[in-house]
Amino acid sequence: MRIAVISESFLPTVNGVTNSVCRVLDHLAQAGHEAIVICPDAGAPAEYAGFRVHQVPSFAYRQFPVGLPSPQVQRILSRFEPDVLHAASPFLLGAQGIAAANRIGAPSVAVYQTDVAGFARRNGLGMTSAIAWKFVRWVHDGADLTLVPSAASEFDLRSAGVRRLARWGRGVDLERYHPNNRRTPAAKELRERLSPDGELVVGYVGRVAPEKQVELLGSLRGVPGVNVAIVGDGPARAAVAHELRGMPVSWLGRLGGTDLAAAYAAFDIFVHTGSEETFGQTVQEAHASGLPVVAPRAGGPIDLIDHGIDGLLFPSGDAAALQAGVGMIAADGPLRRRMGEAGRRRVLGRSWAVVCDDLLRHYEQVIVDRVEHVHRVGRQRAYS
């Protein structure tokens, strides 16, 4: 197959959308498919996994590159003649790509990864939730299929009137994130830094931004024998640091690769605080690392955590419930181990290879459906 991937985010920007796109491209290369990437001009490499990367004009908005409408998109797609367009977290650039694909008769798969309505509301784009959802519906109605990562996302999109939905989750690197990493020198050294006197380490991984509600970790002041470690950075770092002042907190900054795997291995409990996640990739990485997870009963984590088995779900924004959940797991060593083992078992069938094979089947289905639609329209015109 020839796949054109158009993404609102790509390297060097590192986030869930970029990571997912890179994993898909890696899989396409290994499977022998042809692909190109279209992304905002924010310093992306000229190629990735042997595939050419095309950059189009963009502007920076609150640390995010936003792709602008450009005639380049139509020209690039027309030259490449894709069998299918993959629109990753479509916004302005993705919407243009979907429209361009329709003009050349190529089917498209839109991957819903960002709460656009929430982003617009938080970042002052002048869009009410109702208007933002109308925009989301307009973008996704142009695609042949929209893939959603969770039951919560599917409910939101169906409620907004988006049709043609299917479920597609995210994979996790089961080799990189593994309980055995606790025995590596890097994890042991970090553990000694985070827990100098044998404290339990409660870890968070992700952007430090207002929507992530990292300040909720302040509730852990009431849990004895616990230190907090935060992996990540972002615009709310100073505000969160102010809220957590006086607590034993280690700021580890942005980490990736084996350094991130070592960080998970140095934790005892993983906490996810934000209630607007469409999926929750760090929850999967924590489970793969053998950690119990405490997260809000909202969005993607609802599908990823079996409450009381591999972690706990607390009411969104409820600091007291978060404290109680972490306190219960922290006080019970056998419970921590059982939950960590259950979390690892839960993700064993979610390797990126398995998940990307599912994606290829979605590609194949929309191609078949588009051909059948063209034939059906042709027959109707012949009889009219």
mmCIF file of C-alpha atoms in Angstrom:
data_model
loop_
_atom_site.group_PDB
_atom_site.id
_atom_site.type_symbol
_atom_site.label_atom_id
_atom_site.label_comp_id
_atom_site.label_asym_id
_atom_site.label_seq_id
_atom_site.Cartn_x
_atom_site.Cartn_y
_atom_site.Cartn_z
ATOM 1 C CA MET A 1 0.000 0.000 0.000
ATOM 2 C CA ARG A 2 0.918 3.635 -0.479
ATOM 3 C CA ILE A 3 0.040 5.598 2.665
ATOM 4 C CA ALA A 4 0.188 9.365 3.071
ATOM 5 C CA VAL A 5 0.439 10.328 6.734
ATOM 6 C CA ILE A 6 -0.572 13.886 7.554
ATOM 7 C CA SER A 7 0.070 14.841 11.157
ATOM 8 C CA GLU A 8 -0.519 17.973 13.210
ATOM 9 C CA SER A 9 2.599 17.058 15.193
ATOM 10 C CA PHE A 10 5.911 15.453 14.259
ATOM 11 C CA LEU A 11 9.546 15.393 15.282
ATOM 12 C CA PRO A 12 11.267 17.199 16.905
ATOM 13 C CA THR A 13 8.071 17.866 18.895
ATOM 14 C CA VAL A 14 7.628 14.913 21.235
ATOM 15 C CA ASN A 15 4.136 13.999 22.419
ATOM 16 C CA GLY A 16 1.592 11.215 22.109
ATOM 17 C CA VAL A 17 0.656 12.095 18.521
ATOM 18 C CA THR A 18 4.283 12.150 17.355
ATOM 19 C CA ASN A 19 5.089 8.898 19.133
ATOM 20 C CA SER A 20 2.095 7.129 17.595
ATOM 21 C CA VAL A 21 2.916 8.393 14.093
ATOM 22 C CA CYS A 22 6.538 7.270 14.394
ATOM 23 C CA ARG A 23 5.474 3.808 15.536
ATOM 24 C CA VAL A 24 3.081 3.510 12.603
ATOM 25 C CA LEU A 25 5.811 4.595 10.171
ATOM 26 C CA ASP A 26 8.262 2.089 11.661
ATOM 27 C CA HIS A 27 5.695 -0.672 11.133
ATOM 28 C CA LEU A 28 4.927 0.411 7.570
ATOM 29 C CA ALA A 29 8.642 0.342 6.738
ATOM 30 C CA GLN A 30 9.099 -3.114 8.246
ATOM 31 C CA ALA A 31 6.072 -4.422 6.333
ATOM 32 C CA GLY A 32 7.376 -3.072 3.012
ATOM 33 C CA HIS A 33 4.767 -0.389 2.382
ATOM 34 C CA GLU A 34 5.426 3.029 0.799
ATOM 35 C CA ALA A 35 4.665 6.193 2.729
ATOM 36 C CA ILE A 36 5.207 9.920 2.996
ATOM 37 C CA VAL A 37 4.692 12.331 5.892
ATOM 38 C CA ILE A 38 3.155 15.816 5.704
ATOM 39 C CA CYS A 39 3.636 17.943 8.826
ATOM 40 C CA PRO A 40 4.137 21.550 10.031
ATOM 41 C CA ASP A 41 7.512 23.153 9.259
ATOM 42 C CA ALA A 42 8.883 23.005 12.787
ATOM 43 C CA GLY A 43 12.321 21.511 12.187
ATOM 44 C CA ALA A 44 11.267 18.003 11.156
ATOM 45 C CA PRO A 45 13.866 15.672 9.625
ATOM 46 C CA ALA A 46 13.967 15.316 5.831
ATOM 47 C CA GLU A 47 12.979 11.683 6.158
ATOM 48 C CA TYR A 48 11.932 9.147 8.734
ATOM 49 C CA ALA A 49 12.183 5.336 8.491
ATOM 50 C CA GLY A 50 13.228 5.833 4.866
ATOM 51 C CA PHE A 51 10.079 7.841 4.058
ATOM 52 C CA ARG A 52 10.204 11.417 2.802
ATOM 53 C CA VAL A 53 8.902 14.114 5.153
ATOM 54 C CA HIS A 54 7.200 17.143 3.580
ATOM 55 C CA GLN A 55 6.924 20.285 5.714
ATOM 56 C CA VAL A 56 4.244 22.902 5.084
ATOM 57 C CA PRO A 57 3.874 26.433 6.525
ATOM 58 C CA SER A 58 2.838 26.731 10.161
ATOM 59 C CA PHE A 59 2.815 29.119 13.074
ATOM 60 C CA ALA A 60 3.644 28.528 16.722
ATOM 61 C CA TYR A 61 0.794 28.815 19.200
ATOM 62 C CA ARG A 62 1.564 28.296 22.898
ATOM 63 C CA GLN A 63 4.487 25.954 22.146
ATOM 64 C CA PHE A 64 2.523 24.006 19.507
ATOM 65 C CA PRO A 65 3.223 24.262 15.748
ATOM 66 C CA VAL A 66 -0.091 24.696 13.914
ATOM 67 C CA GLY A 67 -0.111 23.808 10.221
ATOM 68 C CA LEU A 68 -1.626 26.389 7.886
ATOM 69 C CA PRO A 69 -3.734 25.693 4.784
ATOM 70 C CA SER A 70 -1.359 25.428 1.835
ATOM 71 C CA PRO A 71 -1.697 24.430 -1.830
ATOM 72 C CA GLN A 72 1.366 22.251 -1.230
ATOM 73 C CA VAL A 73 -0.826 19.623 0.446
ATOM 74 C CA GLN A 74 -2.921 19.033 -2.686
ATOM 75 C CA ARG A 75 0.189 18.936 -4.910
ATOM 76 C CA ILE A 76 2.029 16.517 -2.640
ATOM 77 C CA LEU A 77 -0.906 14.116 -2.447
ATOM 78 C CA SER A 78 -1.600 14.315 -6.180
ATOM 79 C CA ARG A 79 2.030 13.444 -6.971
ATOM 80 C CA PHE A 80 2.204 10.617 -4.453
ATOM 81 C CA GLU A 81 -1.188 9.076 -5.398
ATOM 82 C CA PRO A 82 -1.806 7.366 -2.046
ATOM 83 C CA ASP A 83 -4.038 4.345 -1.602
ATOM 84 C CA VAL A 84 -5.119 5.829 1.727
ATOM 85 C CA LEU A 85 -4.575 8.971 3.794
ATOM 86 C CA HIS A 86 -3.840 8.646 7.522
ATOM 87 C CA ALA A 87 -4.782 11.893 9.318
ATOM 88 C CA ALA A 88 -3.247 11.926 12.796
ATOM 89 C CA SER A 89 -5.205 14.049 15.276
ATOM 90 C CA PRO A 90 -6.618 16.220 12.467
ATOM 91 C CA PHE A 91 -7.082 19.930 13.057
ATOM 92 C CA LEU A 92 -6.415 22.610 10.412
ATOM 93 C CA LEU A 93 -3.723 20.719 8.485
ATOM 94 C CA GLY A 94 -5.459 17.366 8.820
ATOM 95 C CA ALA A 95 -8.770 18.804 7.665
ATOM 96 C CA GLN A 96 -7.106 20.120 4.532
ATOM 97 C CA GLY A 97 -5.470 16.747 3.931
ATOM 98 C CA ILE A 98 -8.786 14.905 4.213
ATOM 99 C CA ALA A 99 -10.425 17.322 1.774
ATOM 100 C CA ALA A 100 -7.513 16.982 -0.664
ATOM 101 C CA ALA A 101 -7.678 13.187 -0.462
ATOM 102 C CA ASN A 102 -11.383 13.295 -1.283
ATOM 103 C CA ARG A 103 -10.676 15.438 -4.341
ATOM 104 C CA ILE A 104 -8.262 12.862 -5.765
ATOM 105 C CA GLY A 105 -10.505 9.935 -4.818
ATOM 106 C CA ALA A 106 -8.334 8.523 -2.016
ATOM 107 C CA PRO A 107 -10.019 7.194 1.136
ATOM 108 C CA SER A 108 -8.949 8.579 4.491
ATOM 109 C CA VAL A 109 -8.661 7.351 8.052
ATOM 110 C CA ALA A 110 -8.763 10.020 10.774
ATOM 111 C CA VAL A 111 -7.219 9.126 14.116
ATOM 112 C CA TYR A 112 -8.819 10.985 17.022
ATOM 113 C CA GLN A 113 -6.102 11.671 19.593
ATOM 114 C CA THR A 114 -6.670 15.170 20.952
ATOM 115 C CA ASP A 115 -9.643 16.633 22.786
ATOM 116 C CA VAL A 116 -10.004 19.525 20.329
ATOM 117 C CA ALA A 117 -12.969 21.039 22.146
ATOM 118 C CA GLY A 118 -11.073 21.011 25.444
ATOM 119 C CA PHE A 119 -7.934 22.420 23.801
ATOM 120 C CA ALA A 120 -9.906 25.288 22.227
ATOM 121 C CA ARG A 121 -11.602 26.090 25.524
ATOM 122 C CA ARG A 122 -8.385 26.014 27.566
ATOM 123 C CA ASN A 123 -6.261 27.980 25.117
ATOM 124 C CA GLY A 124 -8.573 30.866 24.399
ATOM 125 C CA LEU A 125 -9.292 30.163 20.747
ATOM 126 C CA GLY A 126 -12.634 31.919 21.000
ATOM 127 C CA MET A 127 -14.569 28.708 20.488
ATOM 128 C CA THR A 128 -17.295 27.537 22.818
ATOM 129 C CA SER A 129 -17.587 23.803 23.365
ATOM 130 C CA ALA A 130 -20.591 23.658 21.040
ATOM 131 C CA ILE A 131 -18.743 25.424 18.219
ATOM 132 C CA ALA A 132 -15.617 23.330 18.800
ATOM 133 C CA TRP A 133 -17.611 20.101 18.556
ATOM 134 C CA LYS A 134 -19.219 21.323 15.329
ATOM 135 C CA PHE A 135 -15.702 21.836 13.979
ATOM 136 C CA VAL A 136 -14.686 18.344 15.096
ATOM 137 C CA ARG A 137 -17.755 16.871 13.387
ATOM 138 C CA TRP A 138 -17.016 18.794 10.183
ATOM 139 C CA VAL A 139 -13.413 17.545 10.092
ATOM 140 C CA HIS A 140 -14.203 13.910 10.837
ATOM 141 C CA ASP A 141 -17.280 13.670 8.627
ATOM 142 C CA GLY A 142 -14.952 14.227 5.680
ATOM 143 C CA ALA A 143 -13.026 11.047 6.513
ATOM 144 C CA ASP A 144 -14.112 7.573 5.470
ATOM 145 C CA LEU A 145 -13.431 6.287 8.990
ATOM 146 C CA THR A 146 -12.513 7.804 12.344
ATOM 147 C CA LEU A 147 -10.550 5.656 14.770
ATOM 148 C CA VAL A 148 -11.123 6.377 18.455
ATOM 149 C CA PRO A 149 -8.851 5.181 21.290
ATOM 150 C CA SER A 150 -11.390 4.641 24.066
ATOM 151 C CA ALA A 151 -15.037 4.185 24.983
ATOM 152 C CA ALA A 152 -15.140 7.718 26.396
ATOM 153 C CA SER A 153 -13.861 9.185 23.132
ATOM 154 C CA GLU A 154 -16.318 7.137 21.122
ATOM 155 C CA PHE A 155 -19.188 8.387 23.293
ATOM 156 C CA ASP A 156 -18.060 12.010 22.901
ATOM 157 C CA LEU A 157 -17.823 11.770 19.120
ATOM 158 C CA ARG A 158 -21.110 9.916 18.712
ATOM 159 C CA SER A 159 -22.773 12.517 20.919
ATOM 160 C CA ALA A 160 -21.321 15.223 18.667
ATOM 161 C CA GLY A 161 -22.824 13.503 15.624
ATOM 162 C CA VAL A 162 -19.647 12.013 14.147
ATOM 163 C CA ARG A 163 -20.406 8.893 12.117
ATOM 164 C CA ARG A 164 -18.306 5.969 10.854
ATOM 165 C CA LEU A 165 -16.352 5.205 14.028
ATOM 166 C CA ALA A 166 -14.195 2.237 15.009
ATOM 167 C CA ARG A 167 -11.958 1.529 17.994
ATOM 168 C CA TRP A 168 -8.173 1.595 17.664
ATOM 169 C CA GLY A 169 -5.986 1.817 20.761
ATOM 170 C CA ARG A 170 -2.261 2.376 21.099
ATOM 171 C CA GLY A 171 0.561 -0.067 21.418
ATOM 172 C CA VAL A 172 3.194 -0.241 24.116
ATOM 173 C CA ASP A 173 6.833 -1.339 23.909
ATOM 174 C CA LEU A 174 6.748 -4.467 26.042
ATOM 175 C CA GLU A 175 10.512 -4.951 25.852
ATOM 176 C CA ARG A 176 11.578 -1.416 26.731
ATOM 177 C CA TYR A 177 9.066 -1.126 29.582
ATOM 178 C CA HIS A 178 9.545 -4.242 31.695
ATOM 179 C CA PRO A 179 9.609 -5.088 35.412
ATOM 180 C CA ASN A 180 13.103 -6.532 34.970
ATOM 181 C CA ASN A 181 14.408 -2.997 34.442
ATOM 182 C CA ARG A 182 14.417 -2.595 38.218
ATOM 183 C CA ARG A 183 17.633 -4.603 38.248
ATOM 184 C CA THR A 184 19.462 -2.361 35.760
ATOM 185 C CA PRO A 185 22.243 -0.078 37.038
ATOM 186 C CA ALA A 186 20.435 3.028 35.723
ATOM 187 C CA ALA A 187 17.235 2.209 37.594
ATOM 188 C CA LYS A 188 19.090 1.320 40.786
ATOM 189 C CA GLU A 189 21.088 4.561 40.703
ATOM 190 C CA LEU A 190 17.968 6.649 40.117
ATOM 191 C CA ARG A 191 16.132 4.778 42.846
ATOM 192 C CA GLU A 192 18.836 5.679 45.356
ATOM 193 C CA ARG A 193 18.429 9.350 44.433
ATOM 194 C CA LEU A 194 14.646 9.299 44.657
ATOM 195 C CA SER A 195 14.436 7.187 47.801
ATOM 196 C CA PRO A 196 17.528 7.893 49.938
ATOM 197 C CA ASP A 197 15.919 6.553 53.107
ATOM 198 C CA GLY A 198 13.772 3.773 51.680
ATOM 199 C CA GLU A 199 10.692 5.903 50.908
ATOM 200 C CA LEU A 200 8.142 4.735 48.383
ATOM 201 C CA VAL A 201 8.325 6.652 45.099
ATOM 202 C CA VAL A 202 5.123 7.905 43.485
ATOM 203 C CA GLY A 203 5.811 8.890 39.885
ATOM 204 C CA TYR A 204 4.126 11.025 37.246
ATOM 205 C CA VAL A 205 5.097 11.121 33.553
ATOM 206 C CA GLY A 206 3.729 13.673 31.106
ATOM 207 C CA ARG A 207 3.444 17.335 30.203
ATOM 208 C CA VAL A 208 3.258 19.738 33.091
ATOM 209 C CA ALA A 209 0.361 21.773 31.736
ATOM 210 C CA PRO A 210 -2.865 23.123 33.258
ATOM 211 C CA GLU A 211 -5.051 20.377 31.782
ATOM 212 C CA LYS A 212 -2.852 17.684 33.323
ATOM 213 C CA GLN A 213 -3.767 18.841 36.870
ATOM 214 C CA VAL A 214 -0.364 17.805 38.224
ATOM 215 C CA GLU A 215 -0.957 20.042 41.244
ATOM 216 C CA LEU A 216 -3.232 17.288 42.590
ATOM 217 C CA LEU A 217 -0.047 15.537 43.673
ATOM 218 C CA GLY A 218 -0.008 18.061 46.514
ATOM 219 C CA SER A 219 -2.606 15.892 48.231
ATOM 220 C CA LEU A 220 0.124 13.311 48.877
ATOM 221 C CA ARG A 221 1.486 15.479 51.683
ATOM 222 C CA GLY A 222 -0.841 13.430 53.889
ATOM 223 C CA VAL A 223 0.684 10.069 52.891
ATOM 224 C CA PRO A 224 3.610 9.114 55.144
ATOM 225 C CA GLY A 225 6.848 7.683 53.755
ATOM 226 C CA VAL A 226 6.234 8.806 50.162
ATOM 227 C CA ASN A 227 8.426 10.843 47.822
ATOM 228 C CA VAL A 228 7.168 12.223 44.495
ATOM 229 C CA ALA A 229 9.025 12.139 41.173
ATOM 230 C CA ILE A 230 7.859 14.106 38.129
ATOM 231 C CA VAL A 231 9.070 13.294 34.617
ATOM 232 C CA GLY A 232 8.246 16.007 32.108
ATOM 233 C CA ASP A 233 8.081 19.745 31.687
ATOM 234 C CA GLY A 234 5.688 22.354 30.390
ATOM 235 C CA PRO A 235 4.070 25.756 30.827
ATOM 236 C CA ALA A 236 2.627 24.994 34.267
ATOM 237 C CA ARG A 237 5.888 23.892 35.878
ATOM 238 C CA ALA A 238 6.335 27.011 38.009
ATOM 239 C CA ALA A 239 2.713 26.946 39.176
ATOM 240 C CA VAL A 240 2.877 23.249 40.047
ATOM 241 C CA ALA A 241 6.200 23.685 41.849
ATOM 242 C CA HIS A 242 4.563 26.423 43.919
ATOM 243 C CA GLU A 243 1.656 24.125 44.826
ATOM 244 C CA LEU A 244 4.053 21.316 45.794
ATOM 245 C CA ARG A 245 6.458 23.493 47.797
ATOM 246 C CA GLY A 246 7.672 21.873 50.996
ATOM 247 C CA MET A 247 7.071 18.349 49.645
ATOM 248 C CA PRO A 248 9.840 15.860 48.799
ATOM 249 C CA VAL A 249 9.606 16.227 45.000
ATOM 250 C CA SER A 250 12.234 15.304 42.403
ATOM 251 C CA TRP A 251 11.918 17.037 39.009
ATOM 252 C CA LEU A 252 13.513 14.761 36.417
ATOM 253 C CA GLY A 253 12.689 16.797 33.305
ATOM 254 C CA ARG A 254 11.837 15.310 29.950
ATOM 255 C CA LEU A 255 13.084 11.764 29.465
ATOM 256 C CA GLY A 256 12.858 9.271 26.636
ATOM 257 C CA GLY A 257 14.153 5.878 25.573
ATOM 258 C CA THR A 258 16.015 3.862 28.161
ATOM 259 C CA ASP A 259 16.123 6.838 30.550
ATOM 260 C CA LEU A 260 12.318 6.898 30.670
ATOM 261 C CA ALA A 261 12.185 3.133 31.107
ATOM 262 C CA ALA A 262 14.609 3.445 34.056
ATOM 263 C CA ALA A 263 12.401 6.122 35.603
ATOM 264 C CA TYR A 264 9.331 3.889 35.520
ATOM 265 C CA ALA A 265 11.450 1.102 37.010
ATOM 266 C CA ALA A 266 12.442 3.370 39.903
ATOM 267 C CA PHE A 267 8.800 4.069 40.842
ATOM 268 C CA ASP A 268 6.603 2.078 43.219
ATOM 269 C CA ILE A 269 3.257 3.599 42.216
ATOM 270 C CA PHE A 270 2.270 5.528 39.117
ATOM 271 C CA VAL A 271 -0.219 8.399 39.294
ATOM 272 C CA HIS A 272 -1.977 9.950 36.328
ATOM 273 C CA THR A 273 -3.749 13.175 37.287
ATOM 274 C CA GLY A 274 -5.398 14.695 34.194
ATOM 275 C CA SER A 275 -9.064 14.021 33.419
ATOM 276 C CA GLU A 276 -9.064 14.966 29.712
ATOM 277 C CA GLU A 277 -7.009 12.139 28.219
ATOM 278 C CA THR A 278 -8.454 10.539 25.093
ATOM 279 C CA PHE A 279 -6.284 7.481 25.810
ATOM 280 C CA GLY A 280 -3.501 7.554 28.422
ATOM 281 C CA GLN A 281 -0.324 6.071 26.950
ATOM 282 C CA THR A 282 1.695 6.567 30.136
ATOM 283 C CA VAL A 283 -0.802 4.332 31.957
ATOM 284 C CA GLN A 284 0.095 1.519 29.548
ATOM 285 C CA GLU A 285 3.819 2.157 29.948
ATOM 286 C CA ALA A 286 3.462 2.046 33.731
ATOM 287 C CA HIS A 287 1.506 -1.214 33.543
ATOM 288 C CA ALA A 288 4.108 -2.705 31.206
ATOM 289 C CA SER A 289 6.710 -1.746 33.829
ATOM 290 C CA GLY A 290 4.773 -3.659 36.478
ATOM 291 C CA LEU A 291 3.375 -0.706 38.417
ATOM 292 C CA PRO A 292 -0.022 -0.197 40.046
ATOM 293 C CA VAL A 293 -1.707 2.900 38.601
ATOM 294 C CA VAL A 294 -3.971 5.485 40.226
ATOM 295 C CA ALA A 295 -5.876 7.667 37.750
ATOM 296 C CA PRO A 296 -9.119 9.661 37.356
ATOM 297 C CA ARG A 297 -12.292 7.834 36.400
ATOM 298 C CA ALA A 298 -12.473 9.801 33.154
ATOM 299 C CA GLY A 299 -11.452 9.457 29.524
ATOM 300 C CA GLY A 300 -9.031 6.802 28.366
ATOM 301 C CA PRO A 301 -7.940 5.453 31.777
ATOM 302 C CA ILE A 302 -11.437 4.014 32.307
ATOM 303 C CA ASP A 303 -10.629 1.425 29.614
ATOM 304 C CA LEU A 304 -7.047 0.872 30.752
ATOM 305 C CA ILE A 305 -7.485 0.280 34.493
ATOM 306 C CA ASP A 306 -9.464 -2.510 36.116
ATOM 307 C CA HIS A 307 -10.385 -0.821 39.403
ATOM 308 C CA GLY A 308 -9.109 -2.796 42.381
ATOM 309 C CA ILE A 309 -7.210 -5.270 40.172
ATOM 310 C CA ASP A 310 -4.339 -3.406 38.501
ATOM 311 C CA GLY A 311 -4.927 0.024 39.983
ATOM 312 C CA LEU A 312 -7.510 2.443 41.291
ATOM 313 C CA LEU A 313 -9.779 5.029 39.668
ATOM 314 C CA PHE A 314 -10.747 8.144 41.624
ATOM 315 C CA PRO A 315 -13.354 10.833 40.859
ATOM 316 C CA SER A 316 -11.898 13.517 38.582
ATOM 317 C CA GLY A 317 -10.249 16.351 40.500
ATOM 318 C CA ASP A 318 -10.891 14.750 43.895
ATOM 319 C CA ALA A 319 -7.631 15.317 45.753
ATOM 320 C CA ALA A 320 -8.834 13.525 48.888
ATOM 321 C CA ALA A 321 -9.741 10.410 46.879
ATOM 322 C CA LEU A 322 -6.353 10.482 45.163
ATOM 323 C CA GLN A 323 -4.655 10.678 48.533
ATOM 324 C CA ALA A 324 -6.735 7.805 49.873
ATOM 325 C CA GLY A 325 -5.985 5.610 46.867
ATOM 326 C CA VAL A 326 -2.245 6.181 46.950
ATOM 327 C CA GLY A 327 -2.230 5.774 50.731
ATOM 328 C CA MET A 328 -3.997 2.407 50.530
ATOM 329 C CA ILE A 329 -1.588 1.013 47.931
ATOM 330 C CA ALA A 330 1.448 2.477 49.676
ATOM 331 C CA ALA A 331 0.516 0.780 52.962
ATOM 332 C CA ASP A 332 0.073 -2.678 51.440
ATOM 333 C CA GLY A 333 3.156 -4.244 49.849
ATOM 334 C CA PRO A 334 1.429 -7.471 48.685
ATOM 335 C CA LEU A 335 -1.348 -5.383 47.087
ATOM 336 C CA ARG A 336 1.234 -3.301 45.200
ATOM 337 C CA ARG A 337 2.877 -6.425 43.845
ATOM 338 C CA ARG A 338 -0.432 -8.051 42.834
ATOM 339 C CA MET A 339 -1.604 -4.904 41.083
ATOM 340 C CA GLY A 340 1.733 -4.469 39.316
ATOM 341 C CA GLU A 341 1.685 -8.060 38.058
ATOM 342 C CA ALA A 342 -1.928 -7.688 36.922
ATOM 343 C CA GLY A 343 -1.062 -4.497 35.061
ATOM 344 C CA ARG A 344 1.755 -6.238 33.193
ATOM 345 C CA ARG A 345 -0.549 -9.092 32.196
ATOM 346 C CA ARG A 346 -3.171 -6.597 31.038
ATOM 347 C CA VAL A 347 -0.936 -5.091 28.329
ATOM 348 C CA LEU A 348 0.750 -8.256 27.032
ATOM 349 C CA GLY A 349 -1.492 -8.328 23.943
ATOM 350 C CA ARG A 350 -0.934 -4.662 23.099
ATOM 351 C CA SER A 351 2.439 -4.588 21.388
ATOM 352 C CA TRP A 352 2.845 -2.004 18.643
ATOM 353 C CA ALA A 353 3.111 -4.802 16.083
ATOM 354 C CA VAL A 354 -0.338 -6.128 17.031
ATOM 355 C CA VAL A 355 -1.907 -2.661 17.155
ATOM 356 C CA CYS A 356 -0.389 -1.568 13.821
ATOM 357 C CA ASP A 357 -1.557 -4.763 12.131
ATOM 358 C CA ASP A 358 -5.061 -3.779 13.245
ATOM 359 C CA LEU A 359 -4.508 -0.367 11.669
ATOM 360 C CA LEU A 360 -3.514 -1.944 8.352
ATOM 361 C CA ARG A 361 -6.784 -3.872 8.367
ATOM 362 C CA HIS A 362 -8.657 -0.592 8.804
ATOM 363 C CA TYR A 363 -6.730 0.841 5.836
ATOM 364 C CA GLU A 364 -7.656 -2.163 3.706
ATOM 365 C CA GLN A 365 -11.321 -1.922 4.671
ATOM 366 C CA VAL A 366 -11.697 1.755 3.719
ATOM 367 C CA ILE A 367 -9.977 1.090 0.390
ATOM 368 C CA VAL A 368 -12.423 -1.739 -0.353
ATOM 369 C CA ASP A 369 -15.383 0.354 0.825
ATOM 370 C CA ARG A 370 -14.338 3.283 -1.391
ATOM 371 C CA VAL A 371 -14.028 1.047 -4.481
ATOM 372 C CA GLU A 372 -17.443 -0.495 -3.797
ATOM 373 C CA HIS A 373 -18.928 2.982 -3.342
ATOM 374 C CA VAL A 374 -17.528 4.150 -6.685
ATOM 375 C CA HIS A 375 -18.908 1.064 -8.438
ATOM 376 C CA ARG A 376 -22.297 1.510 -6.776
ATOM 377 C CA VAL A 377 -22.511 5.160 -7.831
ATOM 378 C CA GLY A 378 -21.479 4.210 -11.348
ATOM 379 C CA ARG A 379 -24.229 1.610 -11.600
ATOM 380 C CA GLN A 380 -26.819 4.057 -10.274
ATOM 381 C CA ARG A 381 -25.824 6.627 -12.889
ATOM 382 C CA ALA A 382 -25.936 4.012 -15.636
ATOM 383 C CA TYR A 383 -29.518 3.088 -14.738
ATOM 384 C CA SER A 384 -30.724 6.670 -14.283
#
